[in-house]
Coordinates of C-alpha atoms and ligand atoms in Angstrom, one line a residue:
M1 CA -28.0 1.8 8.0
K2 CA -29.5 2.2 11.4
D3 CA -29.6 5.6 13.1
G4 CA -26.5 6.9 11.0
I5 CA -24.1 3.8 12.6
V6 CA -22.6 1.5 9.7
G7 CA -22.9 -1.9 10.2
I8 CA -19.6 -3.5 9.5
G9 CA -18.8 -7.3 9.2
V10 CA -15.3 -8.3 9.4
V11 CA -14.0 -11.6 7.3
G12 CA -11.0 -13.5 8.1
L13 CA -9.7 -13.2 11.6
G14 CA -5.8 -14.1 11.2
H15 CA -3.1 -11.9 11.9
W16 CA -4.8 -9.3 10.1
G17 CA -8.5 -9.0 10.5
P18 CA -8.7 -8.3 14.1
N19 CA -6.6 -5.4 13.6
H20 CA -9.9 -4.2 11.9
V21 CA -12.2 -5.4 14.3
R22 CA -10.2 -2.8 17.2
V23 CA -10.0 0.0 15.1
F24 CA -13.8 -0.1 14.2
S25 CA -15.1 -0.9 17.4
Q26 CA -13.2 2.4 18.3
C27 CA -14.8 4.7 15.0
D28 CA -17.4 7.3 15.7
G29 CA -20.2 6.1 13.6
A30 CA -19.3 2.7 13.0
K31 CA -20.5 -0.8 15.1
V32 CA -18.7 -3.8 14.3
V33 CA -22.1 -6.7 14.3
I34 CA -20.1 -9.9 13.0
A35 CA -16.9 -11.3 12.5
A36 CA -16.0 -14.5 10.2
D37 CA -13.4 -17.1 9.7
P38 CA -13.5 -21.0 9.7
S39 CA -11.0 -21.7 12.2
E40 CA -12.8 -22.1 15.3
A41 CA -9.9 -21.0 17.3
R42 CA -9.6 -17.7 15.6
R43 CA -13.3 -16.9 16.5
K44 CA -12.9 -17.4 19.6
H45 CA -9.9 -15.8 19.9
I46 CA -12.4 -12.5 18.7
A47 CA -15.1 -13.4 21.2
K48 CA -13.0 -13.3 24.3
L49 CA -12.1 -9.5 23.1
Y50 CA -15.2 -8.6 21.3
P51 CA -17.7 -10.3 23.3
Q52 CA -20.5 -8.1 21.6
V53 CA -19.2 -9.1 17.9
R54 CA -21.0 -11.9 17.0
A55 CA -19.2 -14.6 15.5
A56 CA -19.8 -16.7 12.2
G57 CA -18.0 -19.1 10.6
S58 CA -18.9 -18.4 7.2
A59 CA -18.1 -15.4 5.0
Q60 CA -21.7 -16.1 3.8
E61 CA -23.1 -15.3 7.2
V62 CA -21.8 -12.1 6.9
F63 CA -23.2 -10.7 3.5
S64 CA -26.6 -12.3 4.1
D65 CA -26.7 -10.2 7.6
K66 CA -29.1 -7.3 7.4
E67 CA -27.4 -5.4 10.0
V68 CA -24.3 -5.5 8.0
D69 CA -23.9 -2.2 5.7
A70 CA -20.5 -2.9 4.8
V71 CA -18.2 -5.4 4.9
V72 CA -14.1 -5.7 4.9
I73 CA -12.6 -8.7 3.6
A74 CA -8.9 -9.9 5.4
A75 CA -9.0 -13.4 4.2
P76 CA -6.0 -14.6 2.1
T77 CA -4.8 -12.8 -1.0
K78 CA -6.7 -16.3 -3.3
T79 CA -10.2 -16.0 -1.8
H80 CA -10.5 -11.7 -2.4
Y81 CA -12.5 -12.1 -5.4
A82 CA -14.7 -14.7 -4.8
L83 CA -15.7 -13.0 -1.5
A84 CA -15.6 -9.3 -2.7
K85 CA -17.9 -10.2 -6.0
A86 CA -20.3 -12.0 -2.9
A87 CA -20.1 -9.0 -1.0
L88 CA -21.1 -6.6 -3.4
A89 CA -23.5 -8.9 -5.2
A90 CA -25.1 -8.7 -1.4
G91 CA -25.3 -5.1 -1.7
K92 CA -22.8 -4.3 0.6
H93 CA -20.0 -1.7 0.7
L94 CA -16.5 -3.3 0.8
L95 CA -12.5 -2.6 2.4
L96 CA -10.5 -5.1 0.4
E97 CA -6.9 -5.4 1.9
K98 CA -4.4 -5.3 -0.3
P99 CA -3.1 -6.7 -2.7
F100 CA -6.7 -6.4 -4.6
C101 CA -6.7 -9.2 -6.4
S102 CA -5.0 -12.1 -7.7
R103 CA -4.9 -11.0 -11.2
L104 CA -6.1 -7.6 -13.0
K105 CA -9.1 -8.9 -14.7
E106 CA -10.2 -9.9 -11.2
A107 CA -9.9 -6.1 -9.7
Q108 CA -11.6 -4.6 -12.9
E109 CA -14.2 -7.0 -12.9
L110 CA -14.6 -5.7 -9.1
L111 CA -14.4 -2.3 -9.9
R112 CA -17.5 -2.8 -12.7
L113 CA -19.3 -4.6 -10.1
A114 CA -19.0 -1.7 -7.8
G115 CA -20.0 0.9 -10.1
K116 CA -23.1 -1.3 -10.5
K117 CA -24.2 -1.2 -7.4
K118 CA -23.2 2.1 -6.8
K119 CA -21.3 0.8 -3.5
V120 CA -18.2 1.7 -1.9
L121 CA -15.2 -0.1 -3.0
M122 CA -11.8 1.4 -1.1
H123 CA -8.7 -1.1 -1.0
G124 CA -6.2 -1.4 2.1
H125 CA -3.3 0.4 0.8
V126 CA -2.9 1.8 4.5
F127 CA 0.4 3.6 4.1
V128 CA -1.0 6.1 2.0
Y129 CA -2.7 7.2 5.4
N130 CA 0.7 6.9 7.0
R131 CA 1.5 10.7 8.4
G132 CA 5.5 9.9 7.2
I133 CA 4.2 9.6 4.1
Q134 CA 1.6 12.1 3.7
Y135 CA 4.6 14.7 4.5
V136 CA 6.3 13.3 1.5
K137 CA 4.1 13.8 -0.8
E138 CA 3.1 17.3 0.7
G139 CA 6.7 18.1 0.2
M140 CA 7.0 17.1 -3.6
R141 CA 3.7 18.9 -3.9
R142 CA 5.3 22.2 -2.7
G143 CA 8.3 22.0 -4.3
D144 CA 10.3 21.4 -1.0
F145 CA 13.0 18.7 -2.2
G146 CA 13.5 20.2 -6.0
K147 CA 13.0 18.6 -9.0
I148 CA 12.8 14.3 -7.6
Q149 CA 16.1 13.0 -8.9
Y150 CA 15.4 9.0 -7.4
L151 CA 13.9 7.0 -4.3
H152 CA 14.7 4.4 -3.1
A153 CA 12.4 1.7 -0.9
T154 CA 13.0 -1.0 1.5
R155 CA 10.7 -3.5 2.8
T156 CA 11.8 -6.4 4.9
N157 CA 11.5 -8.6 7.2
L158 CA 12.2 -12.5 8.5
G159 CA 8.5 -13.7 7.3
P160 CA 5.8 -14.0 7.2
I161 CA 5.7 -16.4 4.7
R162 CA 2.5 -16.6 2.7
C163 CA 1.0 -19.3 0.8
D164 CA -0.9 -17.8 -2.2
V165 CA 1.3 -14.9 -3.4
N166 CA 4.5 -14.2 -3.4
V167 CA 7.0 -11.4 -2.1
I168 CA 6.0 -9.0 -4.7
G169 CA 2.5 -9.5 -4.6
D170 CA 2.4 -9.4 -0.3
L171 CA 4.8 -6.9 0.0
A172 CA 5.9 -4.7 -3.2
A173 CA 1.8 -4.1 -3.4
H174 CA 2.7 -1.5 -0.7
E175 CA 5.7 0.6 -2.6
F176 CA 2.8 0.2 -5.6
S177 CA 0.6 2.4 -3.7
I178 CA 2.9 4.9 -2.1
F179 CA 4.6 5.3 -5.1
D180 CA 1.3 5.9 -6.9
A181 CA 0.4 8.6 -4.1
L182 CA 3.9 10.3 -4.6
F183 CA 3.4 10.7 -8.6
G184 CA -0.8 10.0 -9.0
R185 CA 0.2 7.9 -12.0
L186 CA 1.6 4.5 -13.1
P187 CA 5.3 4.6 -14.1
R188 CA 6.4 3.6 -17.8
W189 CA 8.0 0.6 -17.1
V190 CA 8.9 -1.6 -14.5
S191 CA 11.6 -4.5 -13.9
A192 CA 11.5 -6.9 -11.2
A193 CA 14.5 -9.5 -10.2
G194 CA 13.4 -12.2 -7.4
A195 CA 15.1 -15.5 -5.7
R196 CA 12.7 -18.5 -4.0
V197 CA 15.8 -18.8 -1.6
L198 CA 13.6 -20.6 0.4
K199 CA 13.1 -23.6 -2.4
T200 CA 9.3 -22.9 -2.0
P201 CA 7.0 -22.3 -5.3
R202 CA 6.8 -18.3 -4.5
E203 CA 10.0 -15.5 -5.1
D204 CA 11.0 -14.9 -1.2
V205 CA 12.9 -12.1 -2.5
A206 CA 12.6 -9.4 -5.0
F207 CA 14.2 -6.2 -6.3
L208 CA 11.9 -4.0 -8.3
T209 CA 13.0 -0.8 -10.6
M210 CA 10.5 1.3 -12.3
E211 CA 10.8 4.4 -14.0
Y212 CA 8.4 7.5 -13.1
P213 CA 7.7 10.7 -15.3
E214 CA 10.7 12.6 -16.3
G215 CA 12.7 9.8 -16.4
V216 CA 12.5 9.3 -12.1
L217 CA 14.0 5.8 -10.9
A218 CA 12.4 4.1 -7.9
H219 CA 13.9 0.7 -6.5
A220 CA 12.4 -1.3 -3.9
H221 CA 13.8 -4.4 -2.2
V222 CA 11.4 -6.4 -0.8
S223 CA 11.6 -10.0 0.9
W224 CA 10.9 -12.1 4.2
L225 CA 14.2 -13.3 4.6
H226 CA 15.9 -10.4 6.5
P227 CA 17.3 -10.1 10.0
Q228 CA 15.3 -6.8 10.5
K229 CA 12.1 -5.2 9.9
I230 CA 12.7 -2.4 7.4
R231 CA 10.2 0.0 5.9
T232 CA 11.6 2.6 4.4
L233 CA 11.8 5.1 1.7
T234 CA 14.6 7.9 0.5
L235 CA 13.8 10.4 -1.9
V236 CA 16.4 12.4 -3.4
G237 CA 15.1 15.9 -4.6
D238 CA 17.7 18.7 -6.6
K239 CA 17.2 20.8 -3.2
R240 CA 16.7 18.6 -0.6
M241 CA 16.6 14.8 0.3
V242 CA 14.0 13.2 2.3
F243 CA 14.2 9.8 4.7
W244 CA 11.5 8.1 6.1
S245 CA 11.5 5.3 8.3
D246 CA 8.3 3.1 9.6
T247 CA 9.6 2.0 12.6
D248 CA 11.4 5.4 14.0
T249 CA 8.3 6.2 16.0
S250 CA 10.5 9.3 17.6
E251 CA 12.0 11.3 14.5
P252 CA 10.0 9.1 11.2
I253 CA 11.2 11.7 8.9
K254 CA 14.7 13.7 8.2
V255 CA 14.7 16.3 5.9
Y256 CA 18.7 16.8 4.3
D257 CA 19.5 19.8 3.1
K258 CA 22.1 18.5 1.0
G259 CA 22.8 17.9 -2.7
V260 CA 25.4 18.6 -5.4
A261 CA 25.6 22.1 -7.3
E262 CA 27.7 23.3 -9.7
E263 CA 30.6 25.3 -9.0
P264 CA 29.8 29.2 -10.7
Y265 CA 33.7 30.2 -11.1
Y266 CA 35.0 27.2 -12.3
D267 CA 35.1 27.1 -15.8
S268 CA 37.4 24.2 -16.4
F269 CA 35.8 20.4 -16.5
G270 CA 35.1 17.4 -14.9
E271 CA 35.2 17.4 -10.8
F272 CA 35.6 21.0 -9.9
Q273 CA 32.5 22.1 -11.7
L274 CA 30.6 20.3 -8.8
R275 CA 30.6 21.1 -5.1
L276 CA 28.9 19.4 -2.6
R277 CA 26.7 20.8 -0.2
D278 CA 25.7 19.5 3.5
A279 CA 23.9 21.2 5.9
D280 CA 21.2 20.5 8.3
V281 CA 19.1 17.3 9.0
L282 CA 15.5 18.5 10.3
A283 CA 13.5 15.5 12.0
P284 CA 9.8 17.5 11.1
K285 CA 7.7 16.5 14.5
L286 CA 4.7 14.8 13.2
Y287 CA 1.6 14.6 14.6
Q288 CA 1.1 10.9 14.6
E289 CA -2.0 8.8 14.2
E290 CA -2.4 5.0 13.8
P291 CA -2.8 4.4 9.9
L292 CA -5.1 1.6 9.9
K293 CA -7.8 4.1 12.0
L294 CA -7.4 6.9 9.8
Q295 CA -8.0 4.4 7.3
A296 CA -11.4 2.6 8.7
Q297 CA -12.6 6.2 9.2
A298 CA -12.4 7.7 5.9
F299 CA -14.1 4.2 5.0
I300 CA -16.8 5.4 7.3
C301 CA -16.8 8.7 5.9
A302 CA -16.9 7.2 2.4
V303 CA -19.9 5.1 3.2
R304 CA -22.2 7.6 5.0
E305 CA -21.7 10.7 2.6
R306 CA -20.0 9.3 0.0
K307 CA -16.6 11.3 0.5
R308 CA -13.6 10.3 -1.8
T309 CA -11.1 8.3 0.4
L310 CA -7.1 8.0 -0.6
C311 CA -7.5 4.7 -2.1
E312 CA -10.3 5.2 -4.7
P313 CA -10.6 2.1 -6.8
E314 CA -8.7 3.3 -9.6
T315 CA -5.5 3.9 -7.5
G316 CA -6.0 0.2 -6.9
L317 CA -6.1 -0.8 -10.5
R318 CA -3.3 1.1 -10.8
V319 CA -1.1 -0.9 -8.4
M320 CA -2.6 -3.8 -9.4
Q321 CA -1.2 -2.8 -13.3
C322 CA 2.2 -2.7 -11.6
L323 CA 1.8 -5.9 -9.2
E324 CA 1.3 -7.9 -12.9
A325 CA 3.9 -5.8 -14.7
A326 CA 6.2 -6.7 -12.4
Q327 CA 4.7 -10.7 -12.0
E328 CA 5.7 -10.6 -15.5
S329 CA 8.8 -9.3 -15.8
L330 CA 9.8 -11.7 -12.8
R331 CA 9.1 -14.9 -15.5
K332 CA 11.3 -12.7 -18.2
E333 CA 14.6 -12.6 -16.2
G334 CA 14.0 -9.1 -15.0
R335 CA 12.9 -7.8 -18.7
R336 CA 11.3 -4.3 -18.7
V337 CA 7.9 -4.3 -18.9
Y338 CA 6.0 -1.3 -20.6
L339 CA 2.7 -0.4 -18.8
R340 CA 1.9 2.1 -20.9
S341 CA 2.4 -0.1 -24.3
R342 CA -1.3 -1.2 -24.1
V343 CA -2.2 2.0 -24.7
K344 CA 0.5 3.6 -26.7
G345 CA 2.3 1.0 -28.4
E346 CA 5.6 1.4 -25.9
G347 CA 8.0 -1.3 -25.7
Ligands
NAD1 N1 -2.7 -3.6 5.0 C1 -1.5 -4.4 5.7 O1 -0.5 -3.8 5.9 C2 -1.8 -5.4 5.8 C3 -0.8 -6.5 6.6 C4 -1.1 -7.8 7.0 C5 -2.4 -8.6 5.8 N2 -2.7 -7.8 4.9 C6 -3.6 -8.7 3.9 O2 -4.9 -9.1 4.7 C7 -4.9 -10.4 4.1 C8 -4.8 -11.5 5.0 O3 -3.5 -11.4 5.8 P1 -3.2 -12.4 7.3 O4 -1.7 -12.0 7.7 O5 -3.9 -11.9 8.2 O6 -3.5 -13.4 6.8 P2 -3.7 -14.9 7.8 O7 -3.3 -16.2 6.9 O8 -2.9 -14.8 9.1 O9 -5.1 -14.7 8.1 C9 -6.3 -15.3 7.4 C10 -7.7 -15.7 7.7 O10 -8.8 -15.6 7.0 C11 -9.4 -17.1 7.5 N3 -10.2 -17.6 5.9 C12 -10.0 -18.7 4.9 N4 -10.5 -18.3 4.2 C13 -11.7 -17.8 4.5 C14 -12.9 -17.3 4.3 N5 -13.5 -18.0 2.7 N6 -13.6 -16.6 5.2 C15 -13.4 -15.8 5.6 N7 -12.3 -16.3 6.6 C16 -10.9 -17.1 5.8 C17 -8.3 -17.9 8.0 O11 -8.6 -19.2 8.6 C18 -7.4 -17.1 8.3 O12 -7.5 -16.8 9.7 C19 -4.1 -10.8 3.4 O13 -4.8 -10.3 1.7 C20 -3.0 -9.6 3.5 O14 -2.1 -9.3 2.0 C21 -2.6 -6.1 5.0

């Protein structure tokens, strides 16, 4: 590291990689040195925007570059394991895009290698740096919503349709990372149903259900075949309910003072014992910052000062466990797959 500035190399310059080049170029304490992609068109695109960044046709050129302290991998998922292994073997710190890898075993191997090499391994679950998700997390910690009753998430759009992972590996990875940030642990079980509507070898639409501690059900709808770009989370508590919408830039969070309370004076049974409470809706002001930039800053701090991030490798491993369980459930036509069965003999 020269003068405390972290030299960054970016691997993969498709749709997402250029965003990493941009945010790291804007970060204090970092300098994007080199960026690689086998596609000449993508290299030219970056060279035009960032003439100071060297272009490379192969990732190996990034890994062997002495000016590079840390590597960001934003290439397709199927390449993650081999590229990440090579980067760590070359002694580079690593920010690896989601999903971590194609298989849990690969993620475990990367964790071991990063530990052995004493290098930072951060995974790119950027939504844990989203201010709206952080508001929900903080509210849960303070008990603002009361006892959590259930959660529902939606993540849909028309495409992009990927060729190396199905919609669960692509989109549900975000949902699992958000639920992990909220609960800090694995669900008890995961069940997934999906469809290959477009007749490709991969599911493009899926519905997932999980059970978190104290019997809290969480549901997620993920789809590449939907008329609207939706990224929402609804959390229902017995005190309040909260709704997050990433695409609502003016009021991404709404807290509903709504619920169902027991009627104190009815001593008969049935519907008379419950009454609806329907009060105010609050849209708290959030100080919005680009989550990808916050993630990049956290990575730089981790490399320079060994500060912990919100994307520690252990959380990435739990997300991988959830993804693998969801894929297993998909193959078994939606049967529940118990995550802690491997530890506790459940299920
Ligand atoms: N965190 C997020 O919100 C988010 C958003 C989008 C994509 N992603 C992730 O980023 C990764 C890339 O997604 P994308 O949408 O940019 O895909 P993409 O297909 O648009 O781009 C991938 C690029 O990687 C290049 N590439 C392929 N093999 C390579 C190799 N061996 N070395 C260097 N470059 C290589 C390709 O030529 C292509 O330009 C995926 O893992 C995806 O899941 C994350």
